[in-house]
Coordinates of N, CA and C and ligand atoms in Angstrom, one line a residue:
X35 N 19.8 -13.4 -8.0 CA 19.6 -11.9 -8.1 C 19.6 -11.3 -6.7
X36 N 19.7 -9.9 -6.7 CA 19.7 -9.3 -5.3 C 18.3 -9.4 -4.8
X37 N 18.2 -9.1 -3.5 CA 16.9 -9.2 -2.8 C 15.9 -8.2 -3.4
X38 N 14.7 -8.7 -3.6 CA 13.7 -7.8 -4.2 C 13.4 -6.6 -3.2
X39 N 13.2 -5.5 -3.7 CA 12.9 -4.3 -2.9 C 11.4 -4.1 -2.8
X40 N 10.9 -4.2 -1.6 CA 9.4 -4.1 -1.4 C 9.1 -2.8 -0.6
X41 N 8.2 -2.0 -1.2 CA 7.8 -0.7 -0.5 C 6.4 -1.1 0.1
X42 N 6.3 -0.9 1.4 CA 5.0 -1.2 2.1 C 4.3 0.1 2.5
X43 N 3.1 0.3 2.0 CA 2.4 1.5 2.2 C 1.1 1.3 3.0
X44 N 1.0 1.7 4.2 CA -0.3 1.7 4.9 C -1.2 2.8 4.4
X45 N -2.4 2.5 4.1 CA -3.3 3.5 3.5 C -4.0 4.4 4.5
X46 N -3.5 4.4 5.7 CA -4.0 5.3 6.8 C -2.9 6.0 7.5
X47 N -3.1 7.3 7.8 CA -2.1 8.0 8.5 C -2.4 8.1 10.0
X48 N -3.4 7.5 10.4 CA -3.9 7.6 11.8 C -2.8 7.0 12.7
X49 N -2.6 7.7 13.8 CA -1.6 7.2 14.8 C -1.8 5.8 15.2
X50 N -3.0 5.4 15.5 CA -3.2 4.0 16.0 C -3.8 3.1 14.9
X51 N -3.5 3.5 13.7 CA -4.0 2.7 12.5 C -3.8 1.2 12.6
X52 N -4.9 0.5 12.4 CA -4.8 -1.0 12.3 C -4.1 -1.4 11.1
X53 N -4.2 -0.7 10.0 CA -3.5 -1.0 8.8 C -2.0 -0.7 8.9
X54 N -1.6 0.3 9.7 CA -0.2 0.4 10.0 C 0.3 -0.8 10.7
X55 N -0.5 -1.3 11.7 CA 0.0 -2.4 12.4 C 0.1 -3.7 11.5
X56 N -0.9 -3.8 10.7 CA -0.8 -5.0 9.7 C 0.4 -4.8 8.8
X57 N 0.6 -3.6 8.3 CA 1.8 -3.3 7.4 C 3.1 -3.6 8.1
X58 N 3.2 -3.3 9.4 CA 4.4 -3.6 10.2 C 4.6 -5.1 10.3
X59 N 3.6 -5.9 10.4 CA 3.7 -7.3 10.5 C 4.2 -7.8 9.1
X60 N 3.6 -7.3 8.0 CA 4.0 -7.7 6.7 C 5.4 -7.4 6.4
X61 N 5.9 -6.2 6.9 CA 7.3 -5.8 6.8 C 8.2 -6.8 7.4
X62 N 7.8 -7.2 8.6 CA 8.7 -8.2 9.3 C 8.7 -9.5 8.6
X63 N 7.5 -10.0 8.1 CA 7.5 -11.3 7.4 C 8.3 -11.2 6.1
X64 N 8.2 -10.1 5.4 CA 8.9 -10.0 4.1 C 10.4 -9.9 4.4
X65 N 10.8 -9.2 5.4 CA 12.3 -9.1 5.7 C 12.8 -10.5 6.1
X66 N 12.0 -11.3 6.9 CA 12.4 -12.6 7.2 C 12.5 -13.5 6.0
X67 N 11.7 -13.2 5.0 CA 11.8 -14.0 3.8 C 12.9 -13.6 2.8
X68 N 13.6 -12.5 3.2 CA 14.8 -12.2 2.4 C 14.6 -10.9 1.6
X69 N 13.5 -10.2 1.7 CA 13.3 -9.0 0.9 C 13.9 -7.8 1.6
X70 N 14.2 -6.8 0.8 CA 14.7 -5.5 1.3 C 13.4 -4.7 1.4
X71 N 13.1 -4.3 2.6 CA 11.8 -3.7 2.8 C 11.9 -2.2 3.3
X72 N 11.0 -1.4 2.7 CA 10.9 0.0 3.2 C 9.4 0.2 3.6
X73 N 9.2 0.5 4.9 CA 7.9 0.7 5.4 C 7.7 2.2 5.5
X74 N 6.7 2.8 4.8 CA 6.6 4.3 5.0 C 5.3 4.6 5.7
X75 N 5.2 5.9 6.0 CA 4.0 6.5 6.7 C 3.6 7.6 5.9
X76 N 2.3 7.6 5.4 CA 1.9 8.7 4.6 C 1.8 10.1 5.3
X77 N 1.9 10.1 6.6 CA 2.1 11.3 7.3 C 3.3 12.1 6.8
X78 N 4.3 11.3 6.3 CA 5.5 11.9 5.9 C 5.4 12.5 4.4
X79 N 4.2 12.2 3.8 CA 4.0 12.6 2.4 C 2.7 13.4 2.3
X80 N 2.5 14.5 3.1 CA 1.3 15.2 3.0 C 1.1 15.9 1.6
X81 N -0.2 15.9 1.2 CA -0.4 16.5 -0.2 C -1.8 17.1 -0.2
X82 N -2.0 18.2 -0.9 CA -3.4 18.7 -1.0 C -4.2 17.8 -1.9
X83 N -5.5 17.8 -1.8 CA -6.3 17.1 -2.7 C -6.0 17.5 -4.1
X84 N -5.9 16.6 -5.0 CA -5.5 16.9 -6.4 C -6.5 17.9 -7.0
X85 N -5.9 18.9 -7.6 CA -6.8 19.9 -8.3 C -6.0 20.3 -9.6
X86 N -6.6 20.2 -10.7 CA -5.9 20.5 -11.9 C -5.4 21.9 -12.1
X87 N -6.1 22.8 -11.5 CA -5.6 24.2 -11.5 C -4.3 24.4 -10.7
X88 N -4.3 23.8 -9.5 CA -3.1 23.8 -8.7 C -1.9 23.2 -9.4
X89 N -2.2 22.0 -10.0 CA -1.2 21.3 -10.7 C -0.6 22.2 -11.9
X90 N -1.5 22.9 -12.6 CA -1.1 23.8 -13.7 C -0.2 24.9 -13.2
X91 N -0.6 25.4 -12.0 CA 0.1 26.6 -11.4 C 1.5 26.2 -10.8
X92 N 1.4 25.2 -9.9 CA 2.6 24.9 -9.1 C 3.2 23.5 -9.3
X93 N 2.6 22.7 -10.2 CA 3.1 21.4 -10.5 C 2.9 20.4 -9.3
X94 N 3.7 19.3 -9.4 CA 3.6 18.2 -8.4 C 4.2 18.7 -7.1
X95 N 3.5 18.5 -6.0 CA 4.1 18.8 -4.7 C 5.3 18.0 -4.5
X96 N 6.3 18.6 -3.7 CA 7.6 17.9 -3.5 C 7.4 16.5 -2.8
X97 N 6.4 16.5 -1.9 CA 6.1 15.2 -1.2 C 5.7 14.1 -2.2
X98 N 4.9 14.5 -3.2 CA 4.5 13.5 -4.1 C 5.6 13.1 -5.1
X99 N 6.5 14.1 -5.3 CA 7.7 13.7 -6.1 C 8.5 12.7 -5.4
X100 N 8.6 12.9 -4.0 CA 9.4 12.0 -3.2 C 8.7 10.6 -3.2
X101 N 7.4 10.6 -3.1 CA 6.7 9.3 -3.1 C 6.9 8.6 -4.4
X102 N 6.8 9.4 -5.5 CA 7.0 8.8 -6.8 C 8.4 8.2 -6.9
X103 N 9.4 8.9 -6.3 CA 10.8 8.3 -6.4 C 10.9 7.1 -5.6
X104 N 10.2 7.0 -4.4 CA 10.2 5.8 -3.6 C 9.6 4.6 -4.4
X105 N 8.5 4.9 -5.0 CA 7.8 3.8 -5.8 C 8.7 3.3 -6.9
X106 N 9.3 4.3 -7.6 CA 10.2 4.0 -8.7 C 11.4 3.1 -8.2
X107 N 11.9 3.4 -7.0 CA 13.1 2.7 -6.5 C 12.8 1.3 -6.0
X108 N 11.6 0.9 -6.0 CA 11.2 -0.5 -5.5 C 10.7 -1.4 -6.6
X109 N 10.7 -2.7 -6.3 CA 10.2 -3.7 -7.3 C 8.8 -4.0 -7.1
X110 N 8.3 -3.9 -5.8 CA 6.9 -4.3 -5.5 C 6.4 -3.4 -4.4
X111 N 5.0 -3.3 -4.4 CA 4.3 -2.5 -3.5 C 3.4 -3.5 -2.7
X112 N 3.5 -3.4 -1.3 CA 2.4 -4.0 -0.5 C 1.6 -2.9 0.1
X113 N 0.3 -3.0 -0.2 CA -0.6 -1.9 0.3 C -1.5 -2.5 1.3
X114 N -1.5 -1.9 2.5 CA -2.4 -2.3 3.6 C -3.5 -1.2 3.7
X115 N -4.6 -1.5 3.1 CA -5.6 -0.4 2.9 C -6.8 -0.6 3.8
X116 N -7.2 0.5 4.5 CA -8.5 0.5 5.1 C -9.7 0.4 4.1
X117 N -10.8 0.1 4.5 CA -12.0 0.2 3.6 C -12.9 1.3 4.1
X118 N -13.2 2.2 3.2 CA -14.1 3.3 3.5 C -15.3 3.2 2.6
X119 N -16.5 2.9 3.3 CA -17.7 2.7 2.5 C -17.4 1.8 1.3
X120 N -16.7 0.7 1.5 CA -16.4 -0.3 0.5 C -15.3 0.1 -0.4
X121 N -14.8 1.3 -0.3 CA -13.8 1.8 -1.3 C -12.4 2.0 -0.7
X122 N -11.5 2.3 -1.6 CA -10.2 2.7 -1.3 C -10.3 4.1 -0.6
X123 N -9.6 4.4 0.5 CA -9.8 5.7 1.2 C -9.1 6.8 0.4
X124 N -9.6 8.0 0.6 CA -9.1 9.2 -0.2 C -7.7 9.4 0.0
X125 N -7.1 9.1 1.1 CA -5.7 9.4 1.3 C -4.8 8.6 0.3
X126 N -5.2 7.4 0.1 CA -4.4 6.5 -0.9 C -4.8 7.0 -2.3
X127 N -6.0 7.2 -2.6 CA -6.4 7.6 -4.0 C -5.7 8.9 -4.3
X128 N -5.7 9.8 -3.4 CA -5.1 11.1 -3.7 C -3.6 11.0 -4.0
X129 N -3.0 10.3 -3.1 CA -1.5 10.1 -3.2 C -1.2 9.4 -4.6
X130 N -1.9 8.4 -4.9 CA -1.6 7.6 -6.1 C -2.1 8.4 -7.3
X131 N -3.1 9.2 -7.2 CA -3.5 10.1 -8.4 C -2.4 11.1 -8.7
X132 N -1.8 11.7 -7.6 CA -0.7 12.6 -7.8 C 0.5 11.9 -8.5
X133 N 0.8 10.7 -7.9 CA 2.0 10.0 -8.4 C 1.8 9.6 -9.9
X134 N 0.5 9.4 -10.3 CA 0.3 8.9 -11.6 C 0.5 10.0 -12.7
X135 N 0.6 11.3 -12.2 CA 0.7 12.4 -13.1 C 2.1 12.6 -13.6
X136 N 2.2 13.2 -14.8 CA 3.5 13.6 -15.3 C 4.1 14.7 -14.3
X137 N 5.4 14.7 -14.2 CA 6.1 15.7 -13.4 C 6.9 16.6 -14.3
X138 N 6.3 17.6 -14.8 CA 7.0 18.5 -15.8 C 7.3 17.6 -17.1
X139 N 8.5 17.6 -17.4 CA 8.9 16.8 -18.7 C 8.9 15.3 -18.4
X140 N 9.0 14.9 -17.2 CA 9.0 13.5 -16.9 C 7.6 12.9 -16.9
X141 N 7.4 12.2 -18.0 CA 6.0 11.7 -18.2 C 6.0 10.2 -18.0
X142 N 7.1 9.7 -17.4 CA 7.1 8.2 -17.2 C 6.2 7.8 -16.1
X143 N 5.7 6.5 -16.1 CA 4.8 6.0 -15.1 C 5.6 5.2 -14.1
X144 N 5.7 5.8 -12.8 CA 6.5 5.1 -11.8 C 5.9 3.8 -11.4
X145 N 4.7 3.6 -11.6 CA 4.0 2.3 -11.2 C 4.3 1.2 -12.2
X146 N 4.6 1.5 -13.5 CA 4.6 0.5 -14.5 C 5.6 -0.6 -14.2
X147 N 5.1 -1.8 -14.3 CA 5.9 -3.0 -14.1 C 6.1 -3.4 -12.7
X148 N 5.5 -2.7 -11.7 CA 5.7 -3.1 -10.3 C 4.7 -4.2 -10.1
X149 N 5.1 -5.0 -9.1 CA 4.2 -6.1 -8.6 C 3.5 -5.6 -7.4
X150 N 2.3 -6.0 -7.2 CA 1.5 -5.5 -6.0 C 1.1 -6.7 -5.1
X151 N 0.8 -6.3 -3.9 CA 0.1 -7.3 -2.9 C -0.8 -6.5 -2.0
X152 N -2.0 -7.0 -1.8 CA -3.0 -6.3 -1.1 C -3.4 -6.9 0.3
X153 N -3.4 -6.0 1.2 CA -3.8 -6.4 2.6 C -4.9 -5.4 3.1
X154 N -5.7 -5.8 4.0 CA -6.7 -4.9 4.6 C -7.0 -5.3 6.0
X155 N -7.1 -4.4 6.9 CA -7.5 -4.6 8.3 C -8.7 -3.8 8.6
X156 N -9.7 -4.3 9.3 CA -10.9 -3.6 9.7 C -11.4 -4.1 11.0
X157 N -12.0 -3.2 11.8 CA -12.6 -3.6 13.0 C -13.8 -4.5 12.8
X158 N -14.3 -4.4 11.6 CA -15.6 -5.2 11.3 C -15.3 -6.7 11.0
X159 N -16.4 -7.4 10.7 CA -16.3 -8.8 10.6 C -15.8 -9.3 9.2
X160 N -15.8 -8.4 8.2 CA -15.5 -8.8 6.9 C -14.0 -8.5 6.5
X161 N -13.3 -7.8 7.4 CA -11.9 -7.6 7.2 C -11.5 -6.8 6.0
X162 N -12.4 -5.9 5.6 CA -12.1 -5.0 4.4 C -12.3 -5.8 3.1
X163 N -13.1 -6.8 3.1 CA -13.2 -7.7 1.9 C -13.7 -7.0 0.7
X164 N -14.5 -5.9 0.9 CA -15.0 -5.2 -0.3 C -13.9 -4.3 -1.0
X165 N -13.0 -3.8 -0.2 CA -12.0 -2.9 -0.8 C -10.9 -3.6 -1.6
X166 N -10.8 -4.9 -1.3 CA -9.6 -5.6 -1.9 C -9.7 -5.7 -3.4
X167 N -10.9 -6.1 -4.0 CA -11.0 -6.1 -5.4 C -10.9 -4.7 -6.0
X168 N -11.3 -3.7 -5.3 CA -11.3 -2.3 -5.8 C -9.9 -1.8 -5.8
X169 N -9.1 -2.2 -4.7 CA -7.7 -1.8 -4.7 C -7.0 -2.5 -5.8
X170 N -7.3 -3.8 -6.1 CA -6.6 -4.5 -7.2 C -6.9 -3.9 -8.5
X171 N -8.2 -3.4 -8.7 CA -8.5 -2.8 -10.0 C -7.8 -1.4 -10.1
X172 N -7.7 -0.7 -9.0 CA -7.1 0.6 -9.0 C -5.6 0.4 -9.4
X173 N -4.9 -0.5 -8.7 CA -3.5 -0.8 -9.0 C -3.3 -1.2 -10.5
X174 N -4.2 -2.0 -11.0 CA -4.1 -2.5 -12.4 C -4.2 -1.3 -13.3
X175 N -5.1 -0.4 -13.0 CA -5.2 0.8 -13.9 C -3.9 1.6 -13.9
X176 N -3.2 1.6 -12.7 CA -1.9 2.3 -12.6 C -0.8 1.6 -13.3
X177 N -1.0 0.3 -13.6 CA 0.1 -0.5 -14.2 C 0.8 -1.5 -13.3
X178 N 0.1 -1.7 -12.1 CA 0.7 -2.6 -11.1 C -0.2 -3.9 -11.2
X179 N 0.5 -5.0 -11.4 CA -0.2 -6.3 -11.4 C 0.0 -6.9 -10.0
X180 N -1.2 -7.2 -9.4 CA -1.1 -7.7 -8.0 C -1.0 -9.2 -8.0
X181 N -0.3 -9.8 -7.1 CA -0.3 -11.3 -7.0 C -1.6 -11.8 -6.5
X182 N -1.9 -13.1 -6.8 CA -3.2 -13.6 -6.4 C -3.3 -13.6 -4.9
X183 N -4.6 -13.6 -4.4 CA -4.8 -13.7 -3.0 C -4.8 -12.3 -2.3
X184 N -4.9 -12.4 -1.0 CA -4.9 -11.1 -0.2 C -4.7 -11.5 1.2
X185 N -4.4 -10.5 2.1 CA -4.4 -10.7 3.5 C -5.5 -9.8 4.1
X186 N -6.4 -10.4 4.8 CA -7.6 -9.7 5.3 C -7.6 -9.9 6.8
X187 N -7.8 -8.8 7.6 CA -7.8 -9.0 9.0 C -9.1 -8.4 9.6
X188 N -10.1 -9.3 9.8 CA -11.3 -8.9 10.5 C -11.1 -8.7 12.0
X189 N -12.0 -8.0 12.7 CA -11.9 -7.9 14.1 C -10.5 -7.3 14.6
X190 N -10.0 -6.4 13.8 CA -8.6 -6.0 13.9 C -8.3 -5.3 15.3
X191 N -9.3 -4.8 15.9 CA -9.1 -4.1 17.2 C -8.6 -5.1 18.3
X192 N -9.0 -6.4 18.1 CA -8.6 -7.4 19.1 C -7.4 -8.3 18.6
X193 N -6.9 -8.0 17.4 CA -6.0 -8.9 16.8 C -4.5 -8.7 17.0
X194 N -4.2 -7.6 17.7 CA -2.7 -7.4 18.0 C -2.5 -7.4 19.5
X195 N -1.4 -8.0 20.0 CA -1.1 -7.9 21.4 C -0.4 -6.6 21.7
X196 N 0.0 -6.4 23.0 CA 0.6 -5.1 23.4 C 1.9 -4.8 22.7
X197 N 2.6 -5.8 22.1 CA 3.8 -5.5 21.4 C 3.6 -5.3 19.9
X198 N 2.3 -5.4 19.5 CA 2.0 -5.2 18.0 C 2.0 -6.5 17.3
X199 N 2.2 -7.6 18.0 CA 2.3 -8.9 17.3 C 0.9 -9.3 16.9
X200 N 0.8 -9.9 15.7 CA -0.6 -10.3 15.2 C -0.9 -11.7 15.8
X201 N -2.1 -11.8 16.3 CA -2.5 -13.1 17.0 C -3.3 -14.0 16.0
X202 N -3.6 -13.5 14.9 CA -4.4 -14.3 13.9 C -3.5 -15.2 13.1
X203 N -3.4 -16.4 13.3 CA -2.5 -17.3 12.5 C -3.0 -17.4 11.1
X204 N -4.3 -17.2 10.9 CA -4.9 -17.3 9.6 C -4.4 -16.1 8.7
X205 N -4.4 -14.9 9.3 CA -3.9 -13.7 8.5 C -2.4 -13.8 8.3
X206 N -1.7 -14.3 9.3 CA -0.2 -14.5 9.2 C 0.0 -15.4 8.0
X207 N -0.7 -16.5 7.9 CA -0.6 -17.4 6.8 C -0.9 -16.7 5.4
X208 N -1.9 -15.8 5.4 CA -2.2 -15.1 4.2 C -1.1 -14.2 3.8
X209 N -0.5 -13.5 4.8 CA 0.6 -12.6 4.5 C 1.8 -13.4 4.0
X210 N 2.1 -14.5 4.6 CA 3.2 -15.3 4.1 C 3.0 -15.8 2.7
X211 N 1.8 -16.1 2.3 CA 1.5 -16.5 0.9 C 1.8 -15.3 0.0
X212 N 1.3 -14.1 0.3 CA 1.6 -13.0 -0.5 C 3.1 -12.8 -0.7
X213 N 3.8 -12.9 0.4 CA 5.3 -12.7 0.4 C 5.9 -13.8 -0.5
X214 N 5.4 -15.0 -0.3 CA 6.0 -16.1 -1.1 C 5.8 -15.9 -2.6
X215 N 4.6 -15.4 -3.0 CA 4.3 -15.1 -4.4 C 5.3 -14.0 -4.9
X216 N 5.5 -13.0 -4.1 CA 6.4 -11.9 -4.5 C 7.8 -12.5 -4.7
X217 N 8.3 -13.2 -3.7 CA 9.7 -13.7 -3.7 C 9.9 -14.7 -4.9
X218 N 8.8 -15.5 -5.1 CA 9.1 -16.5 -6.2 C 9.0 -15.8 -7.6
X219 N 8.3 -14.8 -7.7 CA 8.3 -14.0 -9.0 C 9.7 -13.5 -9.2
X220 N 10.3 -12.9 -8.2 CA 11.6 -12.2 -8.4 C 12.7 -13.3 -8.5
X221 N 12.5 -14.4 -7.9 CA 13.6 -15.4 -8.0 C 13.6 -16.0 -9.4
X222 N 12.5 -15.9 -10.2 CA 12.5 -16.5 -11.5 C 13.0 -15.5 -12.6
X223 N 13.3 -14.3 -12.2 CA 13.8 -13.3 -13.2 C 15.2 -13.3 -13.4
Ligands
LIG1643 C1 -15.6 7.2 6.3 C2 -15.4 5.8 6.8 C3 -16.0 4.7 6.2 C4 -15.8 3.4 6.7 N1 -16.3 2.4 6.0 C5 -16.0 1.1 6.3 C6 -16.4 0.0 5.5 O1 -17.0 0.2 4.5 N2 -16.0 -1.2 5.9 C7 -15.3 -1.4 7.1 O2 -15.0 -2.6 7.4 N3 -14.9 -0.4 7.9 C8 -15.3 0.9 7.5 N4 -14.9 1.9 8.3 C9 -14.2 1.7 9.5 C10 -12.7 1.5 9.3 O3 -12.4 0.2 8.9 C11 -11.9 1.8 10.6 O4 -12.1 3.2 10.9 C12 -10.4 1.5 10.5 O5 -9.9 1.5 11.8 C13 -9.7 2.4 9.5 O6 -8.4 1.9 9.3 P1 -7.2 2.4 10.2 O7 -7.4 1.8 11.6 O8 -6.0 1.7 9.5 O9 -7.1 3.8 10.2 C14 -15.1 3.2 7.8 C15 -14.5 4.3 8.5 C16 -14.6 5.6 8.0 C17 -14.0 6.8 8.7

């Protein structure tokens, strides 16, 4: 079959985001493994906080319609999420909440049947360990089944060199396992 299409979404829009850096490494590893990869920046998909009255008045924002189309056009999602007080940060929750909504007459679920893979980078010692099961549960509710395992990057402030290369062999190994899971799933279809 043709190369699986993987959409990589960092859950932080911050310029120097550690999760953007981790997502860039995942993009490189997935491309090397033969996937067709799109790495996006949520700065390109600004959206107001979901509000039912706004939705009733003006519908889905164009940016969220575009994000929905991106998700629909890919086979799998790799999410590099920060951990905020143990949870998925509002930027990701808000974007995915919007995308989960019907768009006028189009009531289809863009997430349905996609495969997921979860990564998290944190300056702390736990590497976002608490957000990973919560991200997995959130994705499951949306219709995305995540592959086993995760890639977690503790001490992320010190984990990239000046070229953005990841110095943690352990986390690189975790990323490669996620990529291998995704690739083997699609090779069996
Ligand atoms: C509101 C807030 C809550 C946070 N809570 C946690 C937390 O529970 N665990 C953690 O490891 N880091 C926590 N942090 C620190 C983030 O991991 C850190 O800001 C990280 O750099 C965010 O990801 P980014 O670099 O991709 O933007 C928190 C940061 C903010 C702003």
